[in-house]
Tab-separated table of C-alpha atoms in Angstrom:
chain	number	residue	atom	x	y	z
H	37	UNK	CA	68.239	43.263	70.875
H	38	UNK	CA	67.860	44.476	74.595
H	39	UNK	CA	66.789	47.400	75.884
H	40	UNK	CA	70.777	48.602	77.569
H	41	UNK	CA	72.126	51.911	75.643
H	42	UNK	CA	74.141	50.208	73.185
H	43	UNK	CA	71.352	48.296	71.514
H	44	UNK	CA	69.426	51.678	72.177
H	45	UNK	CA	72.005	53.304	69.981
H	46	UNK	CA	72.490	50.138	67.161
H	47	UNK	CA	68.973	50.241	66.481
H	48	UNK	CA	68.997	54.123	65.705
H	49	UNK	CA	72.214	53.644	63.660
H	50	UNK	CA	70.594	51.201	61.797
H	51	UNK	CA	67.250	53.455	61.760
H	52	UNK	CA	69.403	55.964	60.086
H	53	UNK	CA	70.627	53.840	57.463
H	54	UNK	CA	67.564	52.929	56.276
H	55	UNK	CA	66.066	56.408	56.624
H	56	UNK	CA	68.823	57.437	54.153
H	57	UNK	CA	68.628	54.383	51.582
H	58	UNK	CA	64.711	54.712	51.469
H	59	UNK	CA	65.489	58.958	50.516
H	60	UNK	CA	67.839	57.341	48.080
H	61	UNK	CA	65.803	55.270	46.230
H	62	UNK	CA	63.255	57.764	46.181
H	63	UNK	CA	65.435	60.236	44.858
H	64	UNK	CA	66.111	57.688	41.862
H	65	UNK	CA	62.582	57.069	41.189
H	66	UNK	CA	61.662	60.278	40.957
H	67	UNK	CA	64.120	61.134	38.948
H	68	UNK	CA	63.629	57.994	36.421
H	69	UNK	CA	59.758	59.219	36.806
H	70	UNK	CA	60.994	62.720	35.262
H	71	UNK	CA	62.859	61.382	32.374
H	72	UNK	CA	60.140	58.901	31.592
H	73	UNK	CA	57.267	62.346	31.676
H	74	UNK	CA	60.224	64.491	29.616
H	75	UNK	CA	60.135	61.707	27.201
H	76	UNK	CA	55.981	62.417	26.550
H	77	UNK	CA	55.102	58.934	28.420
H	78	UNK	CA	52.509	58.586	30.930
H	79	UNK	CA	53.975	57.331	34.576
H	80	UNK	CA	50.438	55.528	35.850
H	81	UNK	CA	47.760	56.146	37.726
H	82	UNK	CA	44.399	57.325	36.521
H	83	UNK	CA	44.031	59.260	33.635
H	84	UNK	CA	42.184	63.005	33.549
H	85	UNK	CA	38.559	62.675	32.537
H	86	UNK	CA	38.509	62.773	28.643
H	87	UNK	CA	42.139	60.568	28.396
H	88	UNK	CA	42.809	57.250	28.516
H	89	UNK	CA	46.150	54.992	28.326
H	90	UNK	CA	47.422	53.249	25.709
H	91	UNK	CA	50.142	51.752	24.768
H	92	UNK	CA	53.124	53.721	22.810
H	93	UNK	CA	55.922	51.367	22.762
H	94	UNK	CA	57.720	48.273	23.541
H	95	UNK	CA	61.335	48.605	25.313
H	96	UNK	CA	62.368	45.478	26.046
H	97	UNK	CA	60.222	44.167	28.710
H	98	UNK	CA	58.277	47.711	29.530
H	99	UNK	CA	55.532	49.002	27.694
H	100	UNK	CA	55.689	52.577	27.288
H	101	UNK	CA	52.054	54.458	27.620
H	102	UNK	CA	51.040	57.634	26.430
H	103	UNK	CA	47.584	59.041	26.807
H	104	UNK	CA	45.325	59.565	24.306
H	105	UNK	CA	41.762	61.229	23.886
H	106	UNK	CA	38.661	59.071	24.720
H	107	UNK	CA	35.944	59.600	22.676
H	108	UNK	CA	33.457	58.548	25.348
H	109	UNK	CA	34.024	61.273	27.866
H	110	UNK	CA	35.564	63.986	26.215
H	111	UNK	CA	32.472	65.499	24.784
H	112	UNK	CA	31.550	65.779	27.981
H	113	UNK	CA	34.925	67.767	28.875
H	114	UNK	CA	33.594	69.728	25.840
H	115	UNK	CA	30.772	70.362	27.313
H	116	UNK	CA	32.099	71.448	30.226
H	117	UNK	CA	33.719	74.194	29.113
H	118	UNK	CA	31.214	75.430	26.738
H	119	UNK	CA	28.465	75.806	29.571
H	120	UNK	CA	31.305	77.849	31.350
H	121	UNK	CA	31.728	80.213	28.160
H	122	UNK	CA	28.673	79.903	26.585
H	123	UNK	CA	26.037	78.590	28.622
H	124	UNK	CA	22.982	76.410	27.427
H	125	UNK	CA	22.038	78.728	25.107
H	126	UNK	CA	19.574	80.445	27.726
H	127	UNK	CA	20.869	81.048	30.740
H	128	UNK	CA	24.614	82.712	29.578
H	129	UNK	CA	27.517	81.623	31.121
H	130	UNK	CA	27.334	79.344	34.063
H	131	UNK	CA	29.216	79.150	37.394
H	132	UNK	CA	30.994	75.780	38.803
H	133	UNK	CA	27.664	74.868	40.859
H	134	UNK	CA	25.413	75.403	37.768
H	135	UNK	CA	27.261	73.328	35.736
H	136	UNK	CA	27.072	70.757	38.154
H	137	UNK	CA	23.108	70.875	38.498
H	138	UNK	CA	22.975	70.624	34.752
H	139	UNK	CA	25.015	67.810	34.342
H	140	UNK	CA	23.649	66.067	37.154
H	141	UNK	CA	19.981	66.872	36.204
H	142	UNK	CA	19.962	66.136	32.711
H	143	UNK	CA	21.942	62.436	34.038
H	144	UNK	CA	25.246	63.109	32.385
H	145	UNK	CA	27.352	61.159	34.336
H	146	UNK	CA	31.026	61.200	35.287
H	147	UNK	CA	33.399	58.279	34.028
H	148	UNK	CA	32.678	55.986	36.671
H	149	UNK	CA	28.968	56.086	36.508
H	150	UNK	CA	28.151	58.693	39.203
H	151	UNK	CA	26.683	62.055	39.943
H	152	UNK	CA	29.012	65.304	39.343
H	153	UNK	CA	30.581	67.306	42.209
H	154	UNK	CA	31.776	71.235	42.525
H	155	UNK	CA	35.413	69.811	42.932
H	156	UNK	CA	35.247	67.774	39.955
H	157	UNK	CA	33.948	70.023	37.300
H	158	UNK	CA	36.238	72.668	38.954
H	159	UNK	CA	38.981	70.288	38.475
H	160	UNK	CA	38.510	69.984	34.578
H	161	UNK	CA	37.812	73.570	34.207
H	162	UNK	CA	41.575	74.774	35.807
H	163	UNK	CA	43.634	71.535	34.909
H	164	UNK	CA	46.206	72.430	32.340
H	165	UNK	CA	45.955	68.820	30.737
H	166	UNK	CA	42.927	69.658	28.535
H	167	UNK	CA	44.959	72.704	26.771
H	168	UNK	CA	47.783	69.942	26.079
H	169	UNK	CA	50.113	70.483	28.379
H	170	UNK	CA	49.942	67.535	31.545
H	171	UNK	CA	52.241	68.673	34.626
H	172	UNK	CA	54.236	66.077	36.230
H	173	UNK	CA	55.644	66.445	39.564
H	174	UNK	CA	53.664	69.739	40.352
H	175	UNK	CA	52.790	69.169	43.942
H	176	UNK	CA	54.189	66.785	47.142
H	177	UNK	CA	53.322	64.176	48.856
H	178	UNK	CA	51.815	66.889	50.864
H	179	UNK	CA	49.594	68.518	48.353
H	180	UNK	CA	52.065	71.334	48.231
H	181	UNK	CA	53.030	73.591	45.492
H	182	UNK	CA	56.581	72.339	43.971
H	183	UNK	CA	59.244	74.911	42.529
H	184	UNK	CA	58.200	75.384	38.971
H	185	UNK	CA	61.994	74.042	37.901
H	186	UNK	CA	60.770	70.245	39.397
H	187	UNK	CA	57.621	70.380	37.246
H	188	UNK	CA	57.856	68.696	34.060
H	189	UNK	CA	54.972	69.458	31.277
H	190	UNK	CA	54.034	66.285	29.128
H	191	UNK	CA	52.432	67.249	25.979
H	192	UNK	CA	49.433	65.298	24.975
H	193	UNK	CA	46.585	65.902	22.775
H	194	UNK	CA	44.349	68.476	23.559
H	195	UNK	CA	40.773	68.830	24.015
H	196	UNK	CA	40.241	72.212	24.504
H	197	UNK	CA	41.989	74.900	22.434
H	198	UNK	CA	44.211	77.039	24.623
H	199	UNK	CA	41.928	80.311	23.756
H	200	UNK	CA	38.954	79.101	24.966
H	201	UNK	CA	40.676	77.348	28.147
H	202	UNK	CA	42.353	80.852	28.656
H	203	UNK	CA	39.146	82.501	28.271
H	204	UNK	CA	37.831	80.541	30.978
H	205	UNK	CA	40.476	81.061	33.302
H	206	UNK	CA	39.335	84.584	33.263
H	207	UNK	CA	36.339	84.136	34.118
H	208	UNK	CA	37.165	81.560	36.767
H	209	UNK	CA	39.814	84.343	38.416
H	210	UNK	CA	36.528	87.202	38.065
H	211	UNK	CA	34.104	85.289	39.982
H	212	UNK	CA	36.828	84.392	43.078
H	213	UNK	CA	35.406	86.064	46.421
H	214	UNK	CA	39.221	86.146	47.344
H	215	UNK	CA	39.718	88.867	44.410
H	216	UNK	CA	36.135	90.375	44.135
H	217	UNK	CA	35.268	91.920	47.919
H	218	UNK	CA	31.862	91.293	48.540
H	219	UNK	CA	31.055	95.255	49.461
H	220	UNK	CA	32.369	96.181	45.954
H	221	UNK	CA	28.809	93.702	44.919
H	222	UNK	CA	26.575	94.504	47.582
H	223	UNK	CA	27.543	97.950	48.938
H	224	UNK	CA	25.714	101.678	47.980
H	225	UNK	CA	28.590	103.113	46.414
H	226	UNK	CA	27.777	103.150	42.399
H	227	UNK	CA	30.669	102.705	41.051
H	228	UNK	CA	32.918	101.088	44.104
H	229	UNK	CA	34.831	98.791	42.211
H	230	UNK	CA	34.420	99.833	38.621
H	231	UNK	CA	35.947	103.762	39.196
H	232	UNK	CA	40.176	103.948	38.842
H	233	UNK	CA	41.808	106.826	38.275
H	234	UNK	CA	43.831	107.361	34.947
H	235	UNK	CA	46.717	108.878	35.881
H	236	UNK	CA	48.098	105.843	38.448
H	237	UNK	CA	45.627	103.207	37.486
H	238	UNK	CA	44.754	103.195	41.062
H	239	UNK	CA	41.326	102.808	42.510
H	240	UNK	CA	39.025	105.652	43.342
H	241	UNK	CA	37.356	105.488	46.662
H	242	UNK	CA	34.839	107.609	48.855
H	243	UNK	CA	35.947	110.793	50.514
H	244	UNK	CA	33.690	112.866	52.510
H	245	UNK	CA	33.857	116.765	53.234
H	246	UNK	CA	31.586	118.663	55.766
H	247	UNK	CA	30.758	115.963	58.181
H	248	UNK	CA	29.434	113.817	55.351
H	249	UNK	CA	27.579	116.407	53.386
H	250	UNK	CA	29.566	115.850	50.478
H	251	UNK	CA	30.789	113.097	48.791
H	252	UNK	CA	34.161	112.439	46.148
H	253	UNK	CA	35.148	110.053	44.332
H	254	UNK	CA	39.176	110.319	45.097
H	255	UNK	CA	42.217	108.094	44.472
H	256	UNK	CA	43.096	105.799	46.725
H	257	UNK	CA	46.718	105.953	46.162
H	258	UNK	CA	46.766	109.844	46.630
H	259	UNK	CA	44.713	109.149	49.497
H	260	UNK	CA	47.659	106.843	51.127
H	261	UNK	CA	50.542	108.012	49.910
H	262	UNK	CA	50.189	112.081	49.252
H	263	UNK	CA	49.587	114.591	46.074
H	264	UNK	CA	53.689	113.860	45.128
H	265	UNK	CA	52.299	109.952	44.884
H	266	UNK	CA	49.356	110.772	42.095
H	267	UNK	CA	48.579	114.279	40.957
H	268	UNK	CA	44.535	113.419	40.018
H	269	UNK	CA	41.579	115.576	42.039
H	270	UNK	CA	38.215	114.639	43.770
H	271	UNK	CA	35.226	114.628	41.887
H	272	UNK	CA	31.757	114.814	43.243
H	273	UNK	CA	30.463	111.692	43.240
H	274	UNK	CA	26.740	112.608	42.354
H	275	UNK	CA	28.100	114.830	39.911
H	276	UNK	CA	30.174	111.617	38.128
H	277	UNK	CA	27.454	109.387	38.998
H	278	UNK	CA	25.049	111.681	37.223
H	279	UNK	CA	27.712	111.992	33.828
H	280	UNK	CA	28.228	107.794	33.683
H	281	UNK	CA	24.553	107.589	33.602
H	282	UNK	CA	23.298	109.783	31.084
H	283	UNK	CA	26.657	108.798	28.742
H	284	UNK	CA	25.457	105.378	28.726
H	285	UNK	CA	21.786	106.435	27.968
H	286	UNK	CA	22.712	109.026	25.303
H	287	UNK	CA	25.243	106.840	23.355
H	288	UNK	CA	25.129	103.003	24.368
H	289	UNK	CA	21.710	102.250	24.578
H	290	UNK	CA	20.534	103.451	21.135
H	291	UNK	CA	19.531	100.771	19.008
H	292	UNK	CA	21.878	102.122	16.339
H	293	UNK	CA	24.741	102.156	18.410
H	294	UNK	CA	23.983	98.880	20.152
H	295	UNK	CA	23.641	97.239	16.443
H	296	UNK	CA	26.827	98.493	15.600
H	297	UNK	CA	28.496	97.620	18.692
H	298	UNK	CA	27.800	93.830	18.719
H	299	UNK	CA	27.888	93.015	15.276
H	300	UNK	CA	31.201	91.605	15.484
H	301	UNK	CA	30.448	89.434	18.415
H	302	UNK	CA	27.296	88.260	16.652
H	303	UNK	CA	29.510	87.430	13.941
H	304	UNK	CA	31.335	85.252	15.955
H	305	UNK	CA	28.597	83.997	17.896
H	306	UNK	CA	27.407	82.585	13.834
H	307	UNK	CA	30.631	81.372	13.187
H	308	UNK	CA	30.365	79.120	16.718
H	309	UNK	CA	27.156	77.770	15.454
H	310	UNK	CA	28.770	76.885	12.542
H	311	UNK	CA	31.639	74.885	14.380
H	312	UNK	CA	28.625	73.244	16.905
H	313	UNK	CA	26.877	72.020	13.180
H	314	UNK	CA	30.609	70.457	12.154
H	315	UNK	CA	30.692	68.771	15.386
H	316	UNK	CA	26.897	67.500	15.136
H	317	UNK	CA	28.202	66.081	11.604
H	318	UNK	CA	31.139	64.448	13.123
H	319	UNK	CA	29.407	62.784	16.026
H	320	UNK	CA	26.665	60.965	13.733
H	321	UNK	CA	29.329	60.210	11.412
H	322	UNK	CA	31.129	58.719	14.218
H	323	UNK	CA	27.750	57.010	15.585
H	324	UNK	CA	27.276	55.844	11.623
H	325	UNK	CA	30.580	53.583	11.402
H	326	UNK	CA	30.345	52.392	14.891
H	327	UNK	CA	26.968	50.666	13.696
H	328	UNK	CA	28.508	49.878	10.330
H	329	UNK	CA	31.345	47.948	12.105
H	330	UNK	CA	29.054	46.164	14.597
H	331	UNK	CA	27.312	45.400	11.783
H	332	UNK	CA	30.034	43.810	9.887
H	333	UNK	CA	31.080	41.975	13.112
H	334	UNK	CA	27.260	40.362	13.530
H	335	UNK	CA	27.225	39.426	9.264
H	336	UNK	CA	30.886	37.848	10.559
H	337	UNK	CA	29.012	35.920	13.201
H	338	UNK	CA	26.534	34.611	11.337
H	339	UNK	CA	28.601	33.305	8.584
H	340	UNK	CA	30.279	31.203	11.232
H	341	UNK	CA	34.045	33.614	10.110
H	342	UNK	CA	34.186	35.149	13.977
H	343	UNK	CA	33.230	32.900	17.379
H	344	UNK	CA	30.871	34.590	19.796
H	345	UNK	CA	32.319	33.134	22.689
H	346	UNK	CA	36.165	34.706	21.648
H	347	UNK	CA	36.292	37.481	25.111
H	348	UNK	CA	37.850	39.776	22.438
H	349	UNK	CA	35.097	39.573	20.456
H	350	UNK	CA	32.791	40.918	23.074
H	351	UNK	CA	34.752	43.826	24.242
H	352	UNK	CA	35.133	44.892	20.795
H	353	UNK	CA	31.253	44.839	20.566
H	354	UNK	CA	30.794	46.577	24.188
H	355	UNK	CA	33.262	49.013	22.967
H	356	UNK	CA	31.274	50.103	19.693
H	357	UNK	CA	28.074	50.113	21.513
H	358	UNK	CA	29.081	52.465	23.885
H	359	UNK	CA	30.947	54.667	21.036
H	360	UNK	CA	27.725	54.388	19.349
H	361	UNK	CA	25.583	55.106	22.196
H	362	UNK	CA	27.937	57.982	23.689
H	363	UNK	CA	27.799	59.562	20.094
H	364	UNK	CA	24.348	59.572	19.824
H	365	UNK	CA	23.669	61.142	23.095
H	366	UNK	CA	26.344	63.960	22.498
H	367	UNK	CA	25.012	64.902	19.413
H	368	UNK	CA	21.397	65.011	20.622
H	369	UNK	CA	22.589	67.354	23.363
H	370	UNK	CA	24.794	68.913	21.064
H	371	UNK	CA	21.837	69.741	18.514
H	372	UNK	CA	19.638	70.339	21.604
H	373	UNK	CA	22.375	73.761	22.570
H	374	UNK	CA	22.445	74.625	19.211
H	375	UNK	CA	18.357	74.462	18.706
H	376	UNK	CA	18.297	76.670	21.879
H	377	UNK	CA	20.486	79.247	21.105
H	378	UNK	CA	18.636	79.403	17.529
H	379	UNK	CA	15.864	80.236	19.287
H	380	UNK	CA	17.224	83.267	21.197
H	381	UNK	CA	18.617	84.884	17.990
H	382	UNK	CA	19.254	88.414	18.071
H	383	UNK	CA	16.183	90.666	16.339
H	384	UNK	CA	16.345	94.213	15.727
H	385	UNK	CA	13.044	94.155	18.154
H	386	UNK	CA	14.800	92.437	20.713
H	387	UNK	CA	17.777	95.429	20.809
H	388	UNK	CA	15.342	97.933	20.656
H	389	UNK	CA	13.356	96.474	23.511
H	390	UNK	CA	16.770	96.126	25.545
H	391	UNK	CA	17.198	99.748	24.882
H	392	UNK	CA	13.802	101.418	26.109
H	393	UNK	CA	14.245	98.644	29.543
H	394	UNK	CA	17.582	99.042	30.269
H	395	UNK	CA	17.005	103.178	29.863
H	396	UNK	CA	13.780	102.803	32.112
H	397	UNK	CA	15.661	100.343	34.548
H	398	UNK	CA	18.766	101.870	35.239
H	399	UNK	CA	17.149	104.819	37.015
H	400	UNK	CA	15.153	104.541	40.327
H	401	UNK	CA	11.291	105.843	40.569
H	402	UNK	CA	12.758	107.685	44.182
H	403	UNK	CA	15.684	108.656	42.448
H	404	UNK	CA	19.467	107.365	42.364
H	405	UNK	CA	20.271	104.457	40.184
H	406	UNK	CA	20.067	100.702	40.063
H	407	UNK	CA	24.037	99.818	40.527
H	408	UNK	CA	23.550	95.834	39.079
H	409	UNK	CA	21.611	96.928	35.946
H	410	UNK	CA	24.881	99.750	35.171
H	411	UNK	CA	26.982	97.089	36.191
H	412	UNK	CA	26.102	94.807	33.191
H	413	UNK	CA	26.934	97.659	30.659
H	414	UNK	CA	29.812	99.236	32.260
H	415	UNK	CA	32.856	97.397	33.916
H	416	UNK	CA	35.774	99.937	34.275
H	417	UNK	CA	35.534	103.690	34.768
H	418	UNK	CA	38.606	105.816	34.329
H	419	UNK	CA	38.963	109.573	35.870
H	420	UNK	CA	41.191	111.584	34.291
H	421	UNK	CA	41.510	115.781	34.551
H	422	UNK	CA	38.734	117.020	31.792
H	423	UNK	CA	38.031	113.138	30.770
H	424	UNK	CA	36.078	109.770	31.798
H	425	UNK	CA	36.717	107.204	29.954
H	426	UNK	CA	34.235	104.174	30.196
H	427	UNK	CA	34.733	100.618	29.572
H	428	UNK	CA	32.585	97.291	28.985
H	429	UNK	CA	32.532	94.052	27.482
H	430	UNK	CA	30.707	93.457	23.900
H	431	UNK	CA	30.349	89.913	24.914
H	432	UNK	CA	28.986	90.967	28.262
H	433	UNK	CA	26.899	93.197	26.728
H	434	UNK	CA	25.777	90.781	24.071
H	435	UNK	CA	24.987	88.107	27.064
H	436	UNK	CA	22.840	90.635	28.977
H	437	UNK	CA	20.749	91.197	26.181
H	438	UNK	CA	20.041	87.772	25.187
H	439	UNK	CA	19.321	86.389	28.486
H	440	UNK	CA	15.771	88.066	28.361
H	441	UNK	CA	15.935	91.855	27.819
H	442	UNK	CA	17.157	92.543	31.683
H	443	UNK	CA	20.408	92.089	33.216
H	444	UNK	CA	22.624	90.114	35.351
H	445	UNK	CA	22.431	91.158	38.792
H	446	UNK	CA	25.108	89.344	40.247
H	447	UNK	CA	27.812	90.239	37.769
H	448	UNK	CA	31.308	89.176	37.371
H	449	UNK	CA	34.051	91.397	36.715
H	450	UNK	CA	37.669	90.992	37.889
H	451	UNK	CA	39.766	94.097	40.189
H	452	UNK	CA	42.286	94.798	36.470
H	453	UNK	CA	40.739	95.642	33.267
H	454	UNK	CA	42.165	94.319	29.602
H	455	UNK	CA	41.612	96.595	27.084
H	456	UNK	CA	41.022	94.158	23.597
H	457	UNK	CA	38.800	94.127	20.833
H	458	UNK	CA	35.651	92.600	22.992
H	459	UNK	CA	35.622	96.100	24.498
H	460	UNK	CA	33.756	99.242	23.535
């Protein structure tokens, strides 16, 4: 065609056309795509760590996939998640980065052979596919969010049981600097960010009197919106700072009380143990048969039944050697966790000696107090006319005292409080 204004407008015509057929067909594959993820089949590309395809189904010509667990990487997935809620066993509950440095430094590698990155582990901690439900269709072409009516959720088999993958969403959401200022972790206030007031669930926040003479802990919402908004009153904020402290002296940090207190989560932290010895069993079982079988396949060899050069025959034995192998090293690391958190069992000595360090710590020689040590035994403060009401974690609590008699100083608590049984 030329350049004159009809061929001009014949080539945008046809431009047009084939703009609109190619929106078309997309439309129709998408939509085939859909029905094919409603049905529970897999639609390509590469599986989520942990997964792998296999074949479901014949329909005529078309295989139909699904995706099922792999047994090489999923203990790793396992893993994952356990240093997130857990920890090692030493160190309590790790952050994105440190799960990274121990997985890279202890050469557990990712599916393709290489080193572990922040976006990767971060990836298998949020994605909804380990908890058994795979999204299809959740974001564009353009990484963007779709409406939540274009999604489609594929059930597979899970990995990780939707508690514990809730759990850790949690804790993920606590530790975002988006929701967690950084003056409510570094700044002198006390209790900025663990004070709300009862009546409107609002936050409390500084108010001075007398050109900074005095200082009140006073709601926020009062603050913006006027006494007909919340109807609570100022309190002194040495005076409050003064009654949190001694509370938590008098009544938490007795060895009685702090016996009494965690001897539920202790009972769950057996029971855990318990589960970690089942899946030590299972994983030399599984190494067990996986030599058993490559066993039978060698006496099969040798008696002349199987050919060595048969390609099938050698994946099969790759395949078992790495089951084997895989098995073997997840269960040493497995036993390794569990040997390590044996050895920071929780003594009667050990609470006591929390309790006489934590008492001596939380208080400065100058006066004042030391904000990150209160921190790990209180997370929520609520004000109320005649009443305080304070809040923390047993699990918190329990993870402060086993990770060496001192306490987290950077901690991690989220801006809304859940009252449930892990509270005291």
């Amino acid at each position: 065609m030329g350049d004159d204004p009809m061929h001009v407008m014949m080539r945008q015509i046809m431009a047009l056309f084939d703009e609109y057929q190619s929106k078309e067909n997309a439309k129709h594959v998408i939509r085939a795509l859909k029905e094919n993820a409603r049905q529970g089949f897999w639609n390509g590309s590469l599986p989520p760590i942990g997964y792998r395809v296999v074949a479901a189904e014949q329909r005529g010509a078309k295989t139909k996939k699904k995706l099922e667990i792999d047994p090489l990487h999923a203990d790793t997935v396992r893993l994952i998640y356990r240093l997130a809620l857990e920890g090692d066993g030493t160190t309590g509950q790790m952050g994105v980065k440190n799960i990274v440095s121990y997985l890279n430094k202890r050469r557990i590698f990712t599916r393709d052979g290489g080193r572990w990155g922040i976006g990767q582990v971060h990836r298998i901690l949020t994605r909804r596919t380990y908890r058994g439900e795979h999204e299809f269709n959740k974001r564009s072409k353009t990484k963007e969010l779709k409406p939540v009516s274009e999604i489609v959720t594929v059930p597979v088999p899970p990995i990780i049981d939707p508690e514990t993958f809730d759990t850790v969403q949690k804790l993920l959401k606590a530790r975002n600097p988006k929701l967690m200022l950084a003056r409510v972790i570094s700044g002198p206030t006390m209790l900025t960010g663990l004070i709300h007031c009862a009546k409107c669930g609002g936050a409390m926040t500084i108010r001075t009197g007398k050109g900074g003479r005095y200082r009140y802990y006073a709601c926020s919402t009062r603050a913006r919106q006027g006494p007909t908004a919340c109807e609570s009153v100022a309190v002194p904020m040495e005076k409050l700072d003064d009654l949190v402290v001694d509370h938590l002296e008098e009544r938490l940090l007795q060895p009685e009380r702090l016996e009494t207190i965690l001897a539920s989560v202790l009972d769950r932290r057996q029971e855990q143990g318990e589960r970690r010895r089942d899946h030590i069993a299972e994983l030399n079982k599984r190494a067990t048969e996986s030599d058993l079988r490559l066993k039978r396949l060698y006496d099969a060899i040798e008696a002349g039944v199987a050919d060595i050069e048969d390609p099938a025959l050698k994946d099969r034995i790759a395949g078992l050697k790495a089951l084997r192998d895989q098995a073997r090293v997840d269960a040493e690391r497995a036993q390794a966790m569990l040997d390590s958190s044996g050895a920071k069992a929780v003594t009667p000595e050990m609470v006591r000696t929390f309790a006489q360090t934590a008492r001596r710590r939380i208080r400065l020689e100058g006066g004042g107090y030391r904000r990150d040590h209160l921190r790990a035994l209180a997370q929520r403060v609520e004000v109320n006319t005649g009443e305080v009401k304070i809040m923390g974690s047993k699990s918190r609590l329990l993870q402060t005292l086993v990770a060496g008699n001192g306490v987290n100083a950077v901690p991690t608590q989220g801006l809304k409080w859940r009252i449930a049984s892990d509270s005291y």
